[in-house]
CSV table of C-alpha atoms and ligand atoms in Angstrom, one decimal:
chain,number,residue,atom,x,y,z
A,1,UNK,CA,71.1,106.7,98.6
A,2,UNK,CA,72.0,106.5,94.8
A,3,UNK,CA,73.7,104.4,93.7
A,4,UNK,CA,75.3,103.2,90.2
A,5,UNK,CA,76.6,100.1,88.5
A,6,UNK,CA,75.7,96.8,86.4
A,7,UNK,CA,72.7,95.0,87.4
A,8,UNK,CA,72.5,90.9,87.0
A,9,UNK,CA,71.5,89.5,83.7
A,10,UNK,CA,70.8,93.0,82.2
A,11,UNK,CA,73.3,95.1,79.8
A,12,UNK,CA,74.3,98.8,80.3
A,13,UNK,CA,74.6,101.0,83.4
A,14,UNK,CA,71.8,101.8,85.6
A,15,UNK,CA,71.0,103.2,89.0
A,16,UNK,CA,69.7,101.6,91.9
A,17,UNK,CA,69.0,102.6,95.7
A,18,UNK,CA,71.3,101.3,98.4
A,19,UNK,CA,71.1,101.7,102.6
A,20,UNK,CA,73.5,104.4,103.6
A,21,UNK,CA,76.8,102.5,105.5
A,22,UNK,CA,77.4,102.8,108.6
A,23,UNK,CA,80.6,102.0,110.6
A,24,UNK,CA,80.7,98.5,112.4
A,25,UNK,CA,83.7,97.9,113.4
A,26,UNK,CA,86.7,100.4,115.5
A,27,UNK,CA,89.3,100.6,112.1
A,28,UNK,CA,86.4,101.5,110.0
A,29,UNK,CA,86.5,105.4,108.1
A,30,UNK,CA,82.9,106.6,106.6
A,31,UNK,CA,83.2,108.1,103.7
A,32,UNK,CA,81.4,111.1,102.4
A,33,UNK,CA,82.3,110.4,98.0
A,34,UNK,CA,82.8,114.0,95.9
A,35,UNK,CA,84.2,113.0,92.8
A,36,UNK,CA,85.1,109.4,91.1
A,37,UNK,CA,86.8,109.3,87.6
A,38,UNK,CA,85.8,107.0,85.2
A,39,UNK,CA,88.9,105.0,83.1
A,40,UNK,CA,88.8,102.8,80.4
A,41,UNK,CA,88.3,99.2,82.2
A,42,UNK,CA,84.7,101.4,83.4
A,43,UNK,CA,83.9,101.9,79.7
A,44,UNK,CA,84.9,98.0,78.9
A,45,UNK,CA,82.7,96.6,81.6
A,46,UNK,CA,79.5,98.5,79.6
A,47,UNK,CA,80.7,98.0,76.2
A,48,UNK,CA,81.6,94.6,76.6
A,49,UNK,CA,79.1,93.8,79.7
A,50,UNK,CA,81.4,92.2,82.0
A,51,UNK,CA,79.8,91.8,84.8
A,52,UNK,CA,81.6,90.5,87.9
A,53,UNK,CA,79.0,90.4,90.7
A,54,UNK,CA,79.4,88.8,94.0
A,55,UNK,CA,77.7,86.0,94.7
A,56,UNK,CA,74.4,86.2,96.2
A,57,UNK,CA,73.8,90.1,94.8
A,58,UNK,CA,72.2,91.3,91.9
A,59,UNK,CA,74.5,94.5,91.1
A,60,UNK,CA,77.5,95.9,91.4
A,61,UNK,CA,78.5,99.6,92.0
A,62,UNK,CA,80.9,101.1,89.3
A,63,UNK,CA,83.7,103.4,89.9
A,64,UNK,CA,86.8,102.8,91.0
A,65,UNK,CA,88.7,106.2,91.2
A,66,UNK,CA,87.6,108.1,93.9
A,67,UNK,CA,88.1,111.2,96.4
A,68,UNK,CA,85.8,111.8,99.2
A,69,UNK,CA,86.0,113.5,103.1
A,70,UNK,CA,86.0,111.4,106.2
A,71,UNK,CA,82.5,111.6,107.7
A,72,UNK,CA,83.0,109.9,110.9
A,73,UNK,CA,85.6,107.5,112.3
A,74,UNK,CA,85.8,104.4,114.3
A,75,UNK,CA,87.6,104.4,117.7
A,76,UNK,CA,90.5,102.7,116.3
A,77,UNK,CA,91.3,105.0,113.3
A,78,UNK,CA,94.7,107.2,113.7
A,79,UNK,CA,95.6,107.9,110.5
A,80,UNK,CA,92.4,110.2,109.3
A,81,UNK,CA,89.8,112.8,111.0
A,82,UNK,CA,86.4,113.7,110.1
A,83,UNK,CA,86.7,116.6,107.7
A,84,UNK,CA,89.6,115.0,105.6
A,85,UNK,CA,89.9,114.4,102.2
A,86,UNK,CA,90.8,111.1,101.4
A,87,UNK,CA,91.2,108.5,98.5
A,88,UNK,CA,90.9,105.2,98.6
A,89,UNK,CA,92.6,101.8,97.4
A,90,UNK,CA,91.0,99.6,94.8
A,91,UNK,CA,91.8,95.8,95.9
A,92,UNK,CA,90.7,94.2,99.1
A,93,UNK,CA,92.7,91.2,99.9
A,94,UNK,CA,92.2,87.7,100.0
A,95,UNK,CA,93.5,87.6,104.1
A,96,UNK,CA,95.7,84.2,103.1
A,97,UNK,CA,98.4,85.1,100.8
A,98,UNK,CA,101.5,86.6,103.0
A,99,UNK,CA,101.4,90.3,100.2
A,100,UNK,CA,97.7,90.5,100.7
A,101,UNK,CA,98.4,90.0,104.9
A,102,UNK,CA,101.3,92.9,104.1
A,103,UNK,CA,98.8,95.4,102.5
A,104,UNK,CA,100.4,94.3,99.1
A,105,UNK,CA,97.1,92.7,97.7
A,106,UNK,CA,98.2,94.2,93.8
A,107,UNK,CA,100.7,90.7,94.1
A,108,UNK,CA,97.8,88.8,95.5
A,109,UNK,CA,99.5,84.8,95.1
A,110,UNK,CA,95.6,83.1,95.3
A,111,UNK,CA,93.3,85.4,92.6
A,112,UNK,CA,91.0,85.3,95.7
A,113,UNK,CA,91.2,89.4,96.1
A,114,UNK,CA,88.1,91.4,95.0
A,115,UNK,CA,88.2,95.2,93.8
A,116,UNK,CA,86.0,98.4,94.5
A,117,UNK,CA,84.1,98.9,91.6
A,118,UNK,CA,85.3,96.0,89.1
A,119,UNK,CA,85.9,92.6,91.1
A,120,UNK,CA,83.2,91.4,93.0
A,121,UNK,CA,82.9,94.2,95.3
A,122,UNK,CA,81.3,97.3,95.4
A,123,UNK,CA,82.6,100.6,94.3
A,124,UNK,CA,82.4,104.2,94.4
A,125,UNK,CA,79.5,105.5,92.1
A,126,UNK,CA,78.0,106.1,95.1
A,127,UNK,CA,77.3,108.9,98.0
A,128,UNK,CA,78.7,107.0,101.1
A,129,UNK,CA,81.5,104.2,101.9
A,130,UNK,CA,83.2,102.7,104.7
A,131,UNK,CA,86.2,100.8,104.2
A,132,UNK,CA,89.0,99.7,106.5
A,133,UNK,CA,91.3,102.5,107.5
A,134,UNK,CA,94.7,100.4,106.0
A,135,UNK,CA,93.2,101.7,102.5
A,136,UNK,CA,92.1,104.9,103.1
A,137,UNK,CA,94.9,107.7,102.1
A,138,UNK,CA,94.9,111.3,103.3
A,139,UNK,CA,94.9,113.8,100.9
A,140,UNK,CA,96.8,117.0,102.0
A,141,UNK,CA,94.6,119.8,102.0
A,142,UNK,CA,96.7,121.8,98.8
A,143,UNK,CA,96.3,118.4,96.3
A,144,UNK,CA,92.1,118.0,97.1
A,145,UNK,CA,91.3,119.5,93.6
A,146,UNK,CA,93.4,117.5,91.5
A,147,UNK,CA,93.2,114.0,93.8
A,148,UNK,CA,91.1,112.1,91.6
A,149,UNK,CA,94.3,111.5,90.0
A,150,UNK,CA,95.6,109.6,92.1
A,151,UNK,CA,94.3,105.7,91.1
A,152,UNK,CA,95.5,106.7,87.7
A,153,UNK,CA,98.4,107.7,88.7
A,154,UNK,CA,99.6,104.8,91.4
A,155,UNK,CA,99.0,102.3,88.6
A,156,UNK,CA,101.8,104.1,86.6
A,157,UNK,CA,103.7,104.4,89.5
A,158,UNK,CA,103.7,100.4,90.4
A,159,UNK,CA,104.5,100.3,86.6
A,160,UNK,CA,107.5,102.9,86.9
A,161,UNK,CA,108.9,101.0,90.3
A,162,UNK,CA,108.4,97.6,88.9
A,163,UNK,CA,111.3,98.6,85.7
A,164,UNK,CA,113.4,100.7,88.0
A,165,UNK,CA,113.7,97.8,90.7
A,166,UNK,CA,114.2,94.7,87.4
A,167,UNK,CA,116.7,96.8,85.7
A,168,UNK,CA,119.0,97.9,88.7
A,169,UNK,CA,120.4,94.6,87.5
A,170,UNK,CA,122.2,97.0,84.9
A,171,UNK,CA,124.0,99.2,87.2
A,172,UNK,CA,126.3,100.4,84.4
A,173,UNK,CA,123.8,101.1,81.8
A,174,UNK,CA,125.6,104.1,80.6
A,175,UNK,CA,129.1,105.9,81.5
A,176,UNK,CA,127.5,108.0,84.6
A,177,UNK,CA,127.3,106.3,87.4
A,178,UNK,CA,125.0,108.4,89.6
A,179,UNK,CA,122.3,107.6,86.3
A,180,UNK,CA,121.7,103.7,87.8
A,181,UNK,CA,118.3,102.6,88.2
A,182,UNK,CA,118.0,103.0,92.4
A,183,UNK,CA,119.4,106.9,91.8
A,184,UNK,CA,116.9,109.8,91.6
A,185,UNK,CA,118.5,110.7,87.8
A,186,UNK,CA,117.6,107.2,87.0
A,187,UNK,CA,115.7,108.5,83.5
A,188,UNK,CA,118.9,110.4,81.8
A,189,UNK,CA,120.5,108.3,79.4
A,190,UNK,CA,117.2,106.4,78.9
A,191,UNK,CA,114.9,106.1,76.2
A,192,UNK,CA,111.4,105.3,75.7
A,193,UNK,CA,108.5,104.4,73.9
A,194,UNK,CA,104.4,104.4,75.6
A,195,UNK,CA,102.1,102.8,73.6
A,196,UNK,CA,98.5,104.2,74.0
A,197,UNK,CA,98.1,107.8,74.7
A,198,UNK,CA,94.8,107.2,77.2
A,199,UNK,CA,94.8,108.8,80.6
A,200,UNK,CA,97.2,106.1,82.1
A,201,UNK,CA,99.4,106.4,79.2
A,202,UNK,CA,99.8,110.0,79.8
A,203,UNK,CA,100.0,109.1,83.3
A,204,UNK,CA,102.9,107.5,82.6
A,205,UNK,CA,104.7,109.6,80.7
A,206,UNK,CA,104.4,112.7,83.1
A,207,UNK,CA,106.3,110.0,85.4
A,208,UNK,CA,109.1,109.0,82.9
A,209,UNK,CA,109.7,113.3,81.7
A,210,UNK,CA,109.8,113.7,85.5
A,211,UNK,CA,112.9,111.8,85.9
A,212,UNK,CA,114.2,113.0,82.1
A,213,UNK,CA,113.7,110.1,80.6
A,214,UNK,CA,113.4,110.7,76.5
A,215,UNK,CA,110.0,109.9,76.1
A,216,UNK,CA,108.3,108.9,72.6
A,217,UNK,CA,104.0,108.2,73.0
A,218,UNK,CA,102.3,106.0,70.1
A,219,UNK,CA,98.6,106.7,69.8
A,220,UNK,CA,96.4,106.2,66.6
A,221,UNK,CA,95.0,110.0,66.7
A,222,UNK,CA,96.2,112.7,64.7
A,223,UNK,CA,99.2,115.0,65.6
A,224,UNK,CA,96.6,118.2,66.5
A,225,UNK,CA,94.2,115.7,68.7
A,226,UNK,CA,94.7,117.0,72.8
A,227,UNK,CA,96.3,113.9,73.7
A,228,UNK,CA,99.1,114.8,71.3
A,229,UNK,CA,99.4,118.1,72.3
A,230,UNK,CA,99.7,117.1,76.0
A,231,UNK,CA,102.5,114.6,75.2
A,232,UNK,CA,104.2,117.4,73.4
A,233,UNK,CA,103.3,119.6,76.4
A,234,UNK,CA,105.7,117.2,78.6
A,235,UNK,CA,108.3,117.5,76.4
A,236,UNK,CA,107.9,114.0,74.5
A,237,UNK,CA,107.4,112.8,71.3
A,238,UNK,CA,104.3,112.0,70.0
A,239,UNK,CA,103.8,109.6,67.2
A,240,UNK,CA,100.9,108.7,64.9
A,241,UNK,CA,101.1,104.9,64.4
A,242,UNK,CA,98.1,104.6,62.0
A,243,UNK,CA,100.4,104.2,58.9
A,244,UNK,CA,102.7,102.4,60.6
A,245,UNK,CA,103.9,99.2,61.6
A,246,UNK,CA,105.8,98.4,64.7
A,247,UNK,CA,108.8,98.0,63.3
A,248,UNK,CA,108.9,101.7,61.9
A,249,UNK,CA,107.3,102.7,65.5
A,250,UNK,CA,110.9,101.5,67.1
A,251,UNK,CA,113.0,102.8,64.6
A,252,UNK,CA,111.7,105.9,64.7
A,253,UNK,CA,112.6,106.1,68.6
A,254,UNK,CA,116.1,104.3,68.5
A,255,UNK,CA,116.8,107.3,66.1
A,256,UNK,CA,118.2,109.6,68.7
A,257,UNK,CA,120.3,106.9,71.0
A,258,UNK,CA,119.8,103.9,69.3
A,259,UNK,CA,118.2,101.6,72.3
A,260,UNK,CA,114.6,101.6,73.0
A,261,UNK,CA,115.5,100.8,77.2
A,262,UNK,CA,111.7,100.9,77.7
A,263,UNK,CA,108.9,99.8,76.4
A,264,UNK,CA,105.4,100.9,78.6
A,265,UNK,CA,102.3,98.8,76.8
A,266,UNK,CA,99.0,101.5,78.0
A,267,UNK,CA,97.1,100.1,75.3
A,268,UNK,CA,95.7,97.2,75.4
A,269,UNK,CA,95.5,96.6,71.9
A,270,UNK,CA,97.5,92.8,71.7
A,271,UNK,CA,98.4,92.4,68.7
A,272,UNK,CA,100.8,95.8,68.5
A,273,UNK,CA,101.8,95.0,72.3
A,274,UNK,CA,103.1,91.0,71.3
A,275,UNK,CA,104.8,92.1,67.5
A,276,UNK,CA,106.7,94.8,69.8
A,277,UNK,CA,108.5,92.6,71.9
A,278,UNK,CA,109.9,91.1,68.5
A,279,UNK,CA,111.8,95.1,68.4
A,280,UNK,CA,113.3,95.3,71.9
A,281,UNK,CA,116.9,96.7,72.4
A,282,UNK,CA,119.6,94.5,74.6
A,283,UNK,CA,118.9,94.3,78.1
A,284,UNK,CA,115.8,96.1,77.6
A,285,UNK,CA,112.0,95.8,79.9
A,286,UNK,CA,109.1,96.0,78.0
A,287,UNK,CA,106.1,96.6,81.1
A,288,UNK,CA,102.2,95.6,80.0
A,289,UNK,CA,99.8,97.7,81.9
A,290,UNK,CA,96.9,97.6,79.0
A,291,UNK,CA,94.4,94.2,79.1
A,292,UNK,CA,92.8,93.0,75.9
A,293,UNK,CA,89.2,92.3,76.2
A,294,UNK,CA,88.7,90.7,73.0
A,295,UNK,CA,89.8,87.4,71.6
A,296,UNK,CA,93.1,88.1,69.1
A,297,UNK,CA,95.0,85.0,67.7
A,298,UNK,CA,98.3,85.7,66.3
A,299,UNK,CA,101.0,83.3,64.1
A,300,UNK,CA,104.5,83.8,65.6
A,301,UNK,CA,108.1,82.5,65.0
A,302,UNK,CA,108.8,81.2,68.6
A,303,UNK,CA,111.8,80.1,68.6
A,304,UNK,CA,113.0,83.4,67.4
A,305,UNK,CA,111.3,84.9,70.1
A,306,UNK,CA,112.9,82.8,72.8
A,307,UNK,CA,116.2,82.7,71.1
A,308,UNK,CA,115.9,86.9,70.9
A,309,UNK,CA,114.4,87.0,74.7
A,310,UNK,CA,117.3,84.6,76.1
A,311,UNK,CA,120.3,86.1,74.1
A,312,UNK,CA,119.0,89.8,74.8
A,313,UNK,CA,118.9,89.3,78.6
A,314,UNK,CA,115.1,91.0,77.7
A,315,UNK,CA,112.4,91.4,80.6
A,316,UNK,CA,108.2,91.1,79.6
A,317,UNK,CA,106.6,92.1,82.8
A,318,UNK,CA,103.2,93.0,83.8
A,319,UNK,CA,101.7,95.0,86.2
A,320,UNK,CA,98.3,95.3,87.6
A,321,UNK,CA,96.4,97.5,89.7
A,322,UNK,CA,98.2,99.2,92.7
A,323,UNK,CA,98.6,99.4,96.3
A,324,UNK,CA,98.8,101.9,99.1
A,325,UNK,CA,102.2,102.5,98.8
A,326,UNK,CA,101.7,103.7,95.2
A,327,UNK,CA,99.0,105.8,96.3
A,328,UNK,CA,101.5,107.6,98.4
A,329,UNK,CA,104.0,107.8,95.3
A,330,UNK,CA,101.1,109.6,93.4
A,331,UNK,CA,100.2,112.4,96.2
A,332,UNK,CA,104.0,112.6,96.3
A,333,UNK,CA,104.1,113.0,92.4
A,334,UNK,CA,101.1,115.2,91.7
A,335,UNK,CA,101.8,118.6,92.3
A,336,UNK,CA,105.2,118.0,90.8
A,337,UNK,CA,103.8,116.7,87.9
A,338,UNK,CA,101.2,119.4,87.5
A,339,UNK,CA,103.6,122.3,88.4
A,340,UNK,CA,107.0,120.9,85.9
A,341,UNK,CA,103.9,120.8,83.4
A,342,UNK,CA,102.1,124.0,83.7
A,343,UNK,CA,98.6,122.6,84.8
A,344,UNK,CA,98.5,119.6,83.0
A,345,UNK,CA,96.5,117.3,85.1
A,346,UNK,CA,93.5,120.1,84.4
A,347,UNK,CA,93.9,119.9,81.3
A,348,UNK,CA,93.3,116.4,81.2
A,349,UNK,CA,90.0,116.6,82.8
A,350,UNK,CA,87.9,116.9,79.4
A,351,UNK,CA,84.2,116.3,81.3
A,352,UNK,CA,82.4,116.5,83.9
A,353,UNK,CA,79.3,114.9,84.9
A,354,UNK,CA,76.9,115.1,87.4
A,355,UNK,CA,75.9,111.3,89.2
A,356,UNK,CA,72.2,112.0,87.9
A,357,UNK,CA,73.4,112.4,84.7
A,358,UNK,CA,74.8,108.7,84.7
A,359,UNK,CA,73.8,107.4,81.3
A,360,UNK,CA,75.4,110.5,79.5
A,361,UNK,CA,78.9,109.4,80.9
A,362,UNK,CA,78.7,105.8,78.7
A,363,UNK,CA,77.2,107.2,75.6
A,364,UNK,CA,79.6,110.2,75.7
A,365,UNK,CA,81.0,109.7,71.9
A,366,UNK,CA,83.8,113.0,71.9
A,367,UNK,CA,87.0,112.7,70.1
A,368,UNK,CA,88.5,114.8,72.4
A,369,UNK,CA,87.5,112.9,75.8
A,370,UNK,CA,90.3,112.2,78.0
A,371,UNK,CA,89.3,112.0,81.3
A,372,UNK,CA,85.5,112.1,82.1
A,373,UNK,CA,84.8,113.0,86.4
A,374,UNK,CA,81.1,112.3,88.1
A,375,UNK,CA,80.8,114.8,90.6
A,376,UNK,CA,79.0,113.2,93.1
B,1,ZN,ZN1,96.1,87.3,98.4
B,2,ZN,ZN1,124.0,108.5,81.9
């Protein structure tokens, strides 16, 4: 079958012919892949040839985002039938550190995880998988079209639980006391500010309008680009940072309530994600969901920093991939999402390729590219 990914010792993305899988063992679910989504750590592994190949094989398959229906079943398998849509989980656990043993490998304590499609392991730019049924998530039957937002959307969601559970230390926040952290109208009262307007960025953002939290989004494209109107769309602010420097970024947000509570890093870009932390309000989080792939040294005052961080009661957290809880947050999330934001999560889909067509997808130069699907 076709398959597509990096091979060993050569740059770019090309295709290669694997054996069809077949199940070996009784909690094993074969997987028949329709659709994978392609994100921005896909792009950085080509642009920037970061190739993570398991030792003892000469490729890797790309792809990490995936929805695909159940082929067959081992004898084991309870939770999904031949004929369902399912998605699946990213990270495979090490099997020694007590999360990864939980089905929490996202807080893997040894780095000895791999992951579908980047880490070592095989992904989904491909026409069959089998994987263990513990990451394999049903997709109910009204959500299959719009399911290949689901990866995207768990990692917001690990993001969005991680500063809800740290800042229920501030159970008195503001005067209303059913607006705490652990409450469902956790986001009124709250402001803040996404940097990076990319798919997860968005992502985010549909999460923090969702629960009413006032929502700016720094990007470096122009007010009239699509990511900007889609921000607008959700009821958020968008701002156009290319004139402006961080500092101007946060005043412009604390205008309305004066606090920034949260700050949600989608970018990547370090040296705007470090100089912001230098602009946090009082007991504020600041989340980092984007990773840098190039080298960026930067000159700071320190001890202001620690002084500002210890005096503030401020939180820097960071938050990587996601597991299967969050997946079940997302299919929980979706069809709110897309119905509070009249079809939104279409409208994010900007192309759509066809597996074949693999080479198109990583020369695809289009301002206006949000989300790119391979339809398998
Ligand atoms: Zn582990
Ligand atoms: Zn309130």
């Amino acid at each position: 079958m076709l398959a597509i990914g990096m091979v060993r010792g050569k740059s770019g993305v090309h295709a290669f012919d694997l054996p069809k899988p077949e199940i070996s063992q009784t909690d094993e679910v074969l997987v028949q892949v329709q659709e994978v989504g392609v994100d921005g750590t896909d792009f950085n592994m080509i642009k920037h040839n970061l190739q993570d190949i398991a030792e003892g094989h000469d490729e890797i398959v790309m792809g990490h985002e995936m929805v695909g229906v159940v082929e067959a079943v081992g004898r084991k398998v309870k939770s999904v039938a031949p004929g369902d849509t399912v998605v699946m989980t990213v990270r495979r656990g090490c099997g020694q550190c007590q999360p990864c043993l939980h089905n929490q490998s996202d807080m893997c304590m040894t780095g000895l995880y791999t992951e579908r499609g980047i880490h070592k392991r095989d992904g989904f730019f491909t026409e069959f998988v089998v994987d263990q049924e513990q990451y394999v998530v049903k997709v109910p039957a009204d959500l299959v079209k719009l399911a290949v937002f689901t990866e995207p959307l768990s990692i917001a969601e690990k993001g969005v639980e991680q500063i809800r559970l740290i800042q229920s230390r501030l159970p008195w926040a503001c005067e209303h006391p059913d607006h705490t952290f652990s409450s469902s109208d956790w986001g009124r009262c709250r402001t803040a500010l996404v940097i990076g307007a990319g798919p997860l960025g968005i992502l985010a953002t549909a999460l923090l309008r969702l629960a009413e939290v006032h929502t700016y989004v720094a990007d470096i494209v122009p007010e009239d680009s699509p990511k900007a109107h889609l921000i607008k769309h959700m009821g958020a602010n968008y701002i156009d940072t290319r004139n402006k420097i961080p500092k101007e970024i946060v005043d412009f947000c604390c205008s309305t309530s004066g606090n920034v509570d949260i700050m949600f890093e989608a970018s990547g870009a370090a040296s705007t994600a470090i100089e912001l932390i230098n602009y946090m309000s009082r007991s504020s989080i600041y989340i980092m969901t984007g990773i840098p792939r190039e080298e960026f040294v930067l000159q700071v005052d320190a001890a202001q920093l620690v002084r500002q961080i210890v005096r503030y009661n401020q939180v820097v957290v960071g938050s990587v991939n996601s597991n299967r809880s969050h997946f079940e947050m997302a299919l929980k999330d979706i069809p709110a999402i897309n119905s509070r934001f009249g079809g939104m999560l279409e409208e994010m889909i900007t192309h759509r390729f066809k597996l074949e067509d693999y080479q198109k997808i990583f020369t695809l130069s289009d301002p206006k590219q949000i989300k790119t699907v391979v339809d398998v």
